[in-house]
Amino acid sequence: MPRTRDLPLLKPEGDWCCPPLTERRLTAEEAERTAVMFKALGDPVRLRLFSAVASHQGGEACVCDISDVGVSQPTVSHHLKKLREAGLLSSERRGTWVYYRVEPAALAAMGALLTQAAAT
Amino acid sequence: MPRTRDLPLLKPEGDWCCPPLTERRLTAEEAERTAVMFKALGDPVRLRLFSAVASHQGGEACVCDISDVGVSQPTVSHHLKKLREAGLLSSERRGTWVYYRVEPAALAAMGALLTQAAAT
DNA sequence: CACTTGATTCGACGTACGTCAACATAGACA
DNA sequence: TGTCTATGTTGACGTACGTCGAATCAAGTG
């Protein structure tokens, strides 16, 4: 498989959820919604799990591929659930294993929220 | 003051702290360091405070400008301290008031971490 | 100096979170 | 059917977190 980017690059617009942090003050609801995503990445173990999925070849990884994070297996499952509930990961069972992959939209939204704010 | 961008635009490289989430798995230390920043934005009140500072004219705001977030003033101070400790804000006292401004480097680092990961 | 306003620190409270061991569930295979 | 492996769920425990009131500090004003 070529490592070229022949797939539809997603537009860097971030209004999937919220405007850039510099545009205006977030409302209470916007902040509530956005905070869930940031909080999901606000734990070292979840961050490592997320980067393990994101950096795995094919863009997806089964739990068995990424469970070596230094915590027990139930804890891994717990954190993956959190990431899924935050909309950052999606899971799918295929036979024996459960595969996780990153949700590009959420990732792009968070990125736009920050990068467009950095140009102040 | 002109609102043109005549100031040194910071390079969108994000190795200020960590590689993009897709490049490789984060080490425990990298995850620990990065999680602090994400956790800082993982609270609705802090998110609103941060966006209030970021969207304020001149790129800075005194505490009195942004204290209307629905929590007591000590709580506001507590959250601003958290954001400062995470490297996302810097503060400076000028006379009676304390002014907060966003730390562009940290913001850019987080943004790069995510946007460069979204191009998988 | 005392007094007022802005901001941080302190001490306490309740809740949420991360973690684990034990148990439960799902699929593969004999 | 039963057993084995891979994940998810439950219940419990300790710690960290968000919140507040009260006390404290900082700077301006009379």
Coordinates of C-alpha atoms (C1' of nucleotides) in Angstrom, one line a residue:
Chain A
M1 CA 0.0 0.0 0.0
P2 CA 1.4 3.4 -1.0
R3 CA 1.9 5.9 1.7
T4 CA 0.7 8.7 -0.5
R5 CA -2.3 10.8 0.4
D6 CA -4.7 9.7 -2.3
L7 CA -7.7 9.7 0.0
P8 CA -10.1 12.6 0.4
L9 CA -8.3 15.1 2.7
L10 CA -10.9 16.5 5.1
K11 CA -11.4 20.2 5.0
P12 CA -9.7 22.0 7.8
E13 CA -12.9 23.7 8.9
G14 CA -13.7 23.2 12.5
D15 CA -17.3 24.3 12.9
W16 CA -18.1 20.7 13.4
C17 CA -18.6 21.8 17.0
C18 CA -17.3 25.2 17.8
P19 CA -15.7 28.4 16.5
P20 CA -12.0 29.1 17.0
L21 CA -11.1 30.0 20.5
T22 CA -10.2 33.6 19.4
E23 CA -13.3 34.4 17.5
R24 CA -15.6 34.9 20.5
R25 CA -16.3 33.7 23.9
L26 CA -17.6 30.2 24.1
T27 CA -21.1 29.7 25.4
A28 CA -21.7 27.5 28.4
E29 CA -23.1 24.7 26.1
E30 CA -20.2 24.9 23.6
A31 CA -17.7 24.8 26.4
E32 CA -19.5 21.8 28.0
R33 CA -19.4 19.9 24.7
T34 CA -15.9 20.8 23.8
A35 CA -14.5 20.1 27.2
V36 CA -15.5 16.5 26.9
M37 CA -13.1 16.0 24.0
F38 CA -10.2 17.8 25.7
K39 CA -10.8 16.0 28.9
A40 CA -10.7 12.7 27.0
L41 CA -7.2 13.5 26.0
G42 CA -6.3 14.9 29.4
D43 CA -5.1 11.6 30.7
P44 CA -1.7 10.1 30.0
V45 CA -2.9 6.6 29.5
R46 CA -5.7 7.7 27.1
L47 CA -3.3 9.9 25.2
R48 CA -1.0 6.9 24.7
L49 CA -3.9 4.7 23.6
F50 CA -5.1 7.3 21.2
S51 CA -1.7 7.9 19.7
A52 CA -1.2 4.1 19.5
V53 CA -4.4 3.8 17.4
A54 CA -3.7 6.9 15.3
S55 CA -0.2 5.8 14.5
H56 CA -1.0 2.2 13.8
Q57 CA -0.8 1.1 10.2
G58 CA -4.1 1.2 8.4
G59 CA -5.5 3.8 10.8
E60 CA -6.9 1.1 13.0
A61 CA -5.7 -1.2 15.8
C62 CA -7.3 -4.0 17.8
V63 CA -7.1 -3.8 21.6
C64 CA -4.5 -6.5 21.7
D65 CA -2.2 -4.3 19.7
I66 CA -2.2 -1.4 22.1
S67 CA -2.8 -2.9 25.5
D68 CA 0.8 -2.6 26.6
V69 CA 0.4 0.8 28.3
G70 CA 1.2 -0.3 31.9
V71 CA -2.3 -0.6 33.3
S72 CA -4.6 -3.6 33.6
Q73 CA -6.8 -4.8 30.8
P74 CA -10.1 -3.6 32.3
T75 CA -8.5 -0.2 32.7
V76 CA -7.6 -0.1 29.0
S77 CA -11.1 -1.0 28.2
H78 CA -12.4 1.7 30.4
H79 CA -10.3 4.4 28.8
L80 CA -11.1 3.2 25.3
K81 CA -14.8 3.6 26.2
K82 CA -14.2 7.1 27.4
L83 CA -12.4 8.0 24.1
R84 CA -15.3 6.5 22.2
E85 CA -17.9 8.4 24.2
A86 CA -16.0 11.6 23.5
G87 CA -16.3 10.9 19.8
L88 CA -12.6 10.6 19.3
L89 CA -12.6 6.9 18.5
S90 CA -15.0 4.4 16.9
S91 CA -14.9 0.7 17.5
E92 CA -16.0 -2.3 15.5
R93 CA -15.9 -6.0 16.3
R94 CA -14.6 -8.2 13.5
G95 CA -14.6 -11.8 14.6
T96 CA -12.5 -12.3 17.7
W97 CA -11.0 -8.8 17.9
V98 CA -12.4 -5.3 18.4
Y99 CA -10.8 -2.7 16.2
Y100 CA -10.6 1.0 17.1
R101 CA -10.0 3.8 14.7
V102 CA -9.7 7.6 15.1
E103 CA -12.7 9.7 14.2
P104 CA -11.2 12.3 11.8
A105 CA -14.0 14.9 12.2
A106 CA -13.5 15.3 15.9
L107 CA -9.8 15.5 15.5
A108 CA -10.1 18.1 12.9
A109 CA -12.5 20.1 15.0
M110 CA -10.2 20.2 17.9
G111 CA -7.2 21.1 15.7
A112 CA -9.0 23.9 14.0
L113 CA -10.2 25.2 17.4
L114 CA -6.5 25.6 18.4
T115 CA -4.6 26.4 15.2
Q116 CA -7.0 29.1 14.0
A117 CA -6.7 30.6 17.5
A118 CA -2.9 30.6 17.4
A119 CA -2.8 33.1 14.5
T120 CA -3.9 35.9 16.7
Chain B
M1 CA -2.7 49.9 16.4
P2 CA -3.1 48.2 13.1
R3 CA -4.8 44.8 13.1
T4 CA -2.4 43.5 10.5
R5 CA -0.1 40.6 11.3
D6 CA 3.2 42.4 11.3
L7 CA 4.5 40.4 14.2
P8 CA 6.6 37.3 13.8
L9 CA 4.2 34.5 12.9
L10 CA 5.3 31.4 14.8
K11 CA 6.2 28.4 12.7
P12 CA 3.5 25.7 12.7
E13 CA 5.9 23.1 13.8
G14 CA 4.8 21.4 16.9
D15 CA 7.9 19.7 18.2
W16 CA 7.8 22.2 21.0
C17 CA 6.7 19.2 23.0
C18 CA 5.7 16.2 21.1
P19 CA 5.4 14.7 17.6
P20 CA 2.0 14.5 15.8
L21 CA -0.2 11.8 17.3
T22 CA 0.0 9.7 14.2
E23 CA 3.8 9.7 13.7
R24 CA 4.4 7.2 16.5
R25 CA 3.2 6.1 19.9
L26 CA 3.8 8.7 22.6
T27 CA 6.2 7.7 25.3
A28 CA 5.0 7.7 28.9
E29 CA 6.9 11.0 29.6
E30 CA 5.5 12.7 26.5
A31 CA 2.0 11.6 27.3
E32 CA 2.4 12.9 30.9
R33 CA 3.6 16.2 29.7
T34 CA 1.0 16.6 26.9
A35 CA -1.9 15.4 29.1
V36 CA -1.4 18.4 31.4
M37 CA -2.2 20.8 28.6
F38 CA -5.3 18.9 27.4
K39 CA -6.5 18.4 30.9
A40 CA -6.2 22.1 31.5
L41 CA -8.7 22.7 28.6
G42 CA -10.8 19.7 29.8
D43 CA -13.0 21.8 32.0
P44 CA -15.9 23.9 30.8
V45 CA -15.1 26.9 33.0
R46 CA -11.5 26.9 32.0
L47 CA -12.4 26.6 28.4
R48 CA -14.6 29.6 28.7
L49 CA -12.0 31.6 30.5
F50 CA -9.4 30.7 28.0
S51 CA -11.6 31.6 25.0
A52 CA -12.5 34.9 26.8
V53 CA -8.8 35.8 27.1
A54 CA -8.0 34.6 23.6
S55 CA -10.9 36.5 22.0
H56 CA -10.4 39.7 24.0
Q57 CA -9.1 42.6 22.0
G58 CA -5.4 43.1 22.2
G59 CA -4.9 39.4 23.1
E60 CA -5.0 40.1 26.8
A61 CA -7.7 40.6 29.4
C62 CA -7.7 41.4 33.1
V63 CA -9.5 39.1 35.5
C64 CA -12.3 41.6 36.0
D65 CA -13.1 41.4 32.3
I66 CA -13.7 37.6 32.3
S67 CA -15.0 36.8 35.7
D68 CA -18.6 36.5 34.6
V69 CA -18.5 32.7 34.1
G70 CA -20.9 31.7 36.7
V71 CA -18.6 30.7 39.5
S72 CA -17.1 32.5 42.4
Q73 CA -14.1 34.7 42.0
P74 CA -11.8 32.5 44.0
T75 CA -12.8 29.7 41.7
V76 CA -11.9 31.8 38.7
S77 CA -8.5 32.5 40.2
H78 CA -8.0 28.8 40.8
H79 CA -8.8 27.9 37.2
L80 CA -6.6 30.7 35.8
K81 CA -3.7 29.4 37.9
K82 CA -4.3 25.9 36.4
L83 CA -4.1 27.3 32.9
R84 CA -1.0 29.3 33.8
E85 CA 0.7 26.2 35.3
A86 CA -0.2 24.3 32.1
G87 CA 1.7 26.9 30.1
L88 CA -1.4 28.0 28.2
L89 CA -1.6 31.5 29.8
S90 CA 0.8 34.0 31.2
S91 CA -0.1 36.7 33.7
E92 CA 1.3 40.1 34.6
R93 CA 0.2 42.5 37.2
R94 CA -0.1 46.1 36.0
G95 CA -1.2 48.4 38.8
T96 CA -4.5 47.4 40.2
W97 CA -5.3 44.7 37.7
V98 CA -3.7 41.4 36.6
Y99 CA -3.7 40.8 32.9
Y100 CA -3.7 37.3 31.3
R101 CA -2.7 36.5 27.7
V102 CA -2.5 33.3 25.8
E103 CA 0.9 31.6 25.3
P104 CA 1.1 31.1 21.5
A105 CA 3.7 28.4 21.6
A106 CA 1.7 26.0 23.7
L107 CA -1.4 26.6 21.6
A108 CA 0.5 25.9 18.4
A109 CA 2.0 22.8 19.8
M110 CA -1.4 21.4 20.7
G111 CA -2.8 22.4 17.4
A112 CA 0.0 20.8 15.4
L113 CA -0.4 17.6 17.5
L114 CA -3.9 17.3 16.2
T115 CA -4.1 18.8 12.8
Q116 CA -1.0 16.9 11.5
A117 CA -2.6 13.8 12.9
A118 CA -5.9 14.4 11.0
A119 CA -4.1 14.0 7.6
T120 CA -3.7 10.3 8.0
Chain C
dC1 C1' -2.9 56.0 58.2
dA2 C1' -7.5 53.7 57.3
dC3 C1' -10.6 52.2 53.7
dT4 C1' -12.0 50.2 49.3
dT5 C1' -11.5 47.3 45.3
dG6 C1' -9.1 43.5 42.8
dA7 C1' -7.0 39.1 43.1
dT8 C1' -4.8 35.1 45.3
dT9 C1' -4.4 31.6 49.0
dC10 C1' -6.3 28.6 52.6
dG11 C1' -9.3 25.0 54.5
dA12 C1' -13.0 22.3 53.9
dC13 C1' -16.6 19.7 51.5
dG14 C1' -18.8 16.6 48.0
dT15 C1' -18.2 14.5 43.7
dA16 C1' -15.8 12.6 39.8
dC17 C1' -11.9 10.0 38.2
dG18 C1' -8.3 6.2 37.6
dT19 C1' -7.4 1.8 39.0
dC20 C1' -7.9 -3.0 40.1
dA21 C1' -9.8 -7.9 40.9
dA22 C1' -13.7 -10.5 39.9
dC23 C1' -17.2 -11.6 37.0
dA24 C1' -19.7 -11.5 32.5
dT25 C1' -20.0 -11.7 27.5
dA26 C1' -18.7 -12.8 22.7
dG27 C1' -16.7 -15.4 19.2
dA28 C1' -13.7 -19.3 17.5
dC29 C1' -12.8 -24.0 17.4
dA30 C1' -12.9 -28.8 18.7
Chain D
dT1 C1' -21.8 -28.9 23.8
dG2 C1' -17.7 -27.2 26.1
dT3 C1' -13.4 -24.7 26.5
dC4 C1' -10.3 -21.2 25.4
dT5 C1' -9.1 -16.4 24.2
dA6 C1' -10.3 -11.5 23.7
dT7 C1' -13.1 -7.5 25.6
dG8 C1' -16.3 -5.4 28.3
dT9 C1' -18.8 -4.6 32.8
dT10 C1' -19.3 -4.3 37.8
dG11 C1' -18.2 -2.9 42.4
dA12 C1' -15.1 -1.1 45.4
dC13 C1' -11.2 1.8 46.9
dG14 C1' -8.2 5.9 47.2
dT15 C1' -7.0 10.1 45.2
dA16 C1' -7.6 14.2 42.6
dC17 C1' -10.7 17.8 41.2
dG18 C1' -14.2 21.7 41.3
dT19 C1' -16.4 24.6 44.4
dC20 C1' -17.1 27.8 48.0
dG21 C1' -16.5 31.1 52.2
dA22 C1' -13.2 33.2 54.9
dA23 C1' -8.8 35.1 55.3
dT24 C1' -4.9 37.3 53.1
dC25 C1' -2.3 40.1 50.0
dA26 C1' -1.7 44.2 46.6
dA27 C1' -2.5 48.6 45.0
dG28 C1' -4.9 52.8 44.7
dT29 C1' -7.5 56.7 47.3
dG30 C1' -8.9 59.9 50.8

